[in-house]
Amino acid sequence: MSIQVTMLFHESPEGFAARTAGGAEGEAFWGAWRAYAGALNEAGIVRGGNALMPPATGVIVKRRGDAPQVLDGPYAETKEQLGGYIVIEVADMDAAIAWAARCPAAATGAVEIRPVLPMNG
């Protein structure tokens, strides 16, 4: 039996800057991600995912009472911000941890792993 997990990539401000950097810095950033995504795809475990735009492009919506409150990003008061996610299907959490450890974001930020909640019904 296998499990699906979502790996959430928390990137540093430097990681977000490297996404749009030219030259060797940008190529190193995207080269590492291409190699990692290629390995995931070659293993046949990817079920979905996307990279996200920088935190400043997002908003947070809360509803208190009848009116929505909209806050411009970035919202979280942390050094790392969510940069993207991939859903993978693996044998167990140990396998998910091994894949997360290979992720480029693990070297400069963090990779959070969460099992997907099965929706039975």
mmCIF file of C-alpha atoms in Angstrom:
data_model
loop_
_atom_site.group_PDB
_atom_site.id
_atom_site.type_symbol
_atom_site.label_atom_id
_atom_site.label_comp_id
_atom_site.label_asym_id
_atom_site.label_seq_id
_atom_site.Cartn_x
_atom_site.Cartn_y
_atom_site.Cartn_z
ATOM 1 C CA MET A 1 0.000 0.000 0.000
ATOM 2 C CA SER A 2 1.273 3.489 -0.799
ATOM 3 C CA ILE A 3 0.587 6.950 0.573
ATOM 4 C CA GLN A 4 0.298 10.328 -1.077
ATOM 5 C CA VAL A 5 2.156 13.209 0.520
ATOM 6 C CA THR A 6 2.474 16.862 -0.337
ATOM 7 C CA MET A 7 5.944 18.324 -0.105
ATOM 8 C CA LEU A 8 5.743 22.066 0.599
ATOM 9 C CA PHE A 9 8.873 23.968 -0.436
ATOM 10 C CA HIS A 10 9.719 26.830 1.898
ATOM 11 C CA GLU A 11 12.286 29.055 0.202
ATOM 12 C CA SER A 12 14.477 31.835 1.518
ATOM 13 C CA PRO A 13 14.331 35.363 0.083
ATOM 14 C CA GLU A 14 17.591 34.514 -1.699
ATOM 15 C CA GLY A 15 15.917 31.480 -3.281
ATOM 16 C CA PHE A 16 13.094 33.625 -4.629
ATOM 17 C CA ALA A 17 15.649 36.114 -5.971
ATOM 18 C CA ALA A 18 17.599 33.320 -7.692
ATOM 19 C CA ARG A 19 14.472 32.365 -9.669
ATOM 20 C CA THR A 20 14.746 35.529 -11.737
ATOM 21 C CA ALA A 21 18.503 36.034 -11.582
ATOM 22 C CA GLY A 22 20.384 35.859 -14.805
ATOM 23 C CA GLY A 23 23.674 34.195 -15.501
ATOM 24 C CA ALA A 24 25.230 31.458 -13.418
ATOM 25 C CA GLU A 25 23.048 32.074 -10.351
ATOM 26 C CA GLY A 26 19.784 31.629 -12.228
ATOM 27 C CA GLU A 27 21.083 28.663 -14.178
ATOM 28 C CA ALA A 28 22.309 26.960 -10.987
ATOM 29 C CA PHE A 29 18.910 27.465 -9.321
ATOM 30 C CA TRP A 30 16.865 26.160 -12.249
ATOM 31 C CA GLY A 31 19.361 23.434 -13.106
ATOM 32 C CA ALA A 32 19.036 21.960 -9.608
ATOM 33 C CA TRP A 33 15.236 22.080 -9.822
ATOM 34 C CA ARG A 34 15.173 20.535 -13.313
ATOM 35 C CA ALA A 35 17.362 17.659 -12.118
ATOM 36 C CA TYR A 36 15.197 17.094 -9.045
ATOM 37 C CA ALA A 37 11.914 17.229 -10.997
ATOM 38 C CA GLY A 38 13.422 14.893 -13.590
ATOM 39 C CA ALA A 39 14.325 12.348 -10.912
ATOM 40 C CA LEU A 40 10.813 12.529 -9.414
ATOM 41 C CA ASN A 41 9.227 12.078 -12.840
ATOM 42 C CA GLU A 42 11.598 9.244 -13.758
ATOM 43 C CA ALA A 43 10.577 7.462 -10.544
ATOM 44 C CA GLY A 44 6.936 7.799 -11.636
ATOM 45 C CA ILE A 45 5.746 9.139 -8.284
ATOM 46 C CA VAL A 46 4.560 12.669 -9.163
ATOM 47 C CA ARG A 47 0.799 13.188 -8.861
ATOM 48 C CA GLY A 48 0.736 16.989 -9.228
ATOM 49 C CA GLY A 49 2.296 20.247 -8.140
ATOM 50 C CA ASN A 50 3.257 23.772 -9.062
ATOM 51 C CA ALA A 51 5.747 26.504 -8.329
ATOM 52 C CA LEU A 52 4.233 29.620 -6.787
ATOM 53 C CA MET A 53 4.863 33.279 -7.485
ATOM 54 C CA PRO A 54 6.717 35.259 -4.767
ATOM 55 C CA PRO A 55 4.817 36.045 -1.541
ATOM 56 C CA ALA A 56 4.432 39.742 -2.398
ATOM 57 C CA THR A 57 2.097 38.763 -5.270
ATOM 58 C CA GLY A 58 -0.434 37.027 -3.028
ATOM 59 C CA VAL A 59 -3.148 38.076 -0.636
ATOM 60 C CA ILE A 60 -4.685 36.534 2.471
ATOM 61 C CA VAL A 61 -8.476 36.526 2.801
ATOM 62 C CA LYS A 62 -10.182 36.220 6.181
ATOM 63 C CA ARG A 63 -13.836 36.547 6.981
ATOM 64 C CA ARG A 64 -14.813 37.975 10.330
ATOM 65 C CA GLY A 65 -18.521 38.512 10.539
ATOM 66 C CA ASP A 66 -20.072 39.314 7.170
ATOM 67 C CA ALA A 67 -17.204 41.186 5.526
ATOM 68 C CA PRO A 68 -14.030 39.717 4.025
ATOM 69 C CA GLN A 69 -10.695 41.172 5.083
ATOM 70 C CA VAL A 70 -7.988 41.146 2.419
ATOM 71 C CA LEU A 71 -4.344 41.499 3.437
ATOM 72 C CA ASP A 72 -1.572 42.002 0.892
ATOM 73 C CA GLY A 73 1.328 39.534 0.990
ATOM 74 C CA PRO A 74 3.671 38.492 2.282
ATOM 75 C CA TYR A 75 1.619 37.497 5.278
ATOM 76 C CA ALA A 76 3.755 35.067 7.280
ATOM 77 C CA GLU A 77 6.351 36.592 9.583
ATOM 78 C CA THR A 78 8.993 33.994 8.780
ATOM 79 C CA LYS A 79 12.263 33.970 6.917
ATOM 80 C CA GLU A 80 11.163 31.249 4.487
ATOM 81 C CA GLN A 81 8.018 31.533 2.371
ATOM 82 C CA LEU A 82 6.046 28.909 0.476
ATOM 83 C CA GLY A 83 7.545 28.620 -2.992
ATOM 84 C CA GLY A 84 5.697 25.617 -4.365
ATOM 85 C CA TYR A 85 4.529 22.078 -3.765
ATOM 86 C CA ILE A 86 4.587 18.621 -5.288
ATOM 87 C CA VAL A 87 2.250 15.742 -4.502
ATOM 88 C CA ILE A 88 3.991 12.376 -4.680
ATOM 89 C CA GLU A 89 2.902 8.797 -4.066
ATOM 90 C CA VAL A 90 5.453 6.692 -2.208
ATOM 91 C CA ALA A 91 5.602 3.557 -0.082
ATOM 92 C CA ASP A 92 5.824 5.325 3.281
ATOM 93 C CA MET A 93 6.983 8.451 5.146
ATOM 94 C CA ASP A 94 10.594 7.240 5.117
ATOM 95 C CA ALA A 95 10.539 7.311 1.310
ATOM 96 C CA ALA A 96 8.964 10.796 1.367
ATOM 97 C CA ILE A 97 11.680 12.009 3.730
ATOM 98 C CA ALA A 98 14.366 10.627 1.433
ATOM 99 C CA TRP A 99 12.890 12.520 -1.536
ATOM 100 C CA ALA A 100 12.522 15.712 0.521
ATOM 101 C CA ALA A 101 16.170 15.520 1.568
ATOM 102 C CA ARG A 102 17.187 15.553 -2.131
ATOM 103 C CA CYS A 103 15.137 18.697 -2.841
ATOM 104 C CA PRO A 104 17.060 21.904 -3.656
ATOM 105 C CA ALA A 105 14.903 23.835 -1.163
ATOM 106 C CA ALA A 106 16.127 21.614 1.680
ATOM 107 C CA ALA A 107 19.630 23.071 1.327
ATOM 108 C CA THR A 108 18.660 26.725 1.839
ATOM 109 C CA GLY A 109 15.102 26.643 3.208
ATOM 110 C CA ALA A 110 12.945 23.735 4.314
ATOM 111 C CA VAL A 111 10.708 21.026 2.913
ATOM 112 C CA GLU A 112 7.544 20.273 4.864
ATOM 113 C CA ILE A 113 5.923 16.896 4.254
ATOM 114 C CA ARG A 114 2.240 16.317 4.923
ATOM 115 C CA PRO A 115 0.240 13.205 4.163
ATOM 116 C CA VAL A 116 -2.764 13.855 1.937
ATOM 117 C CA LEU A 117 -6.073 13.400 3.752
ATOM 118 C CA PRO A 118 -8.038 10.741 1.848
ATOM 119 C CA MET A 119 -11.494 11.958 0.893
ATOM 120 C CA ASN A 120 -13.754 8.948 1.262
ATOM 121 C CA GLY A 121 -17.327 9.465 0.473
#
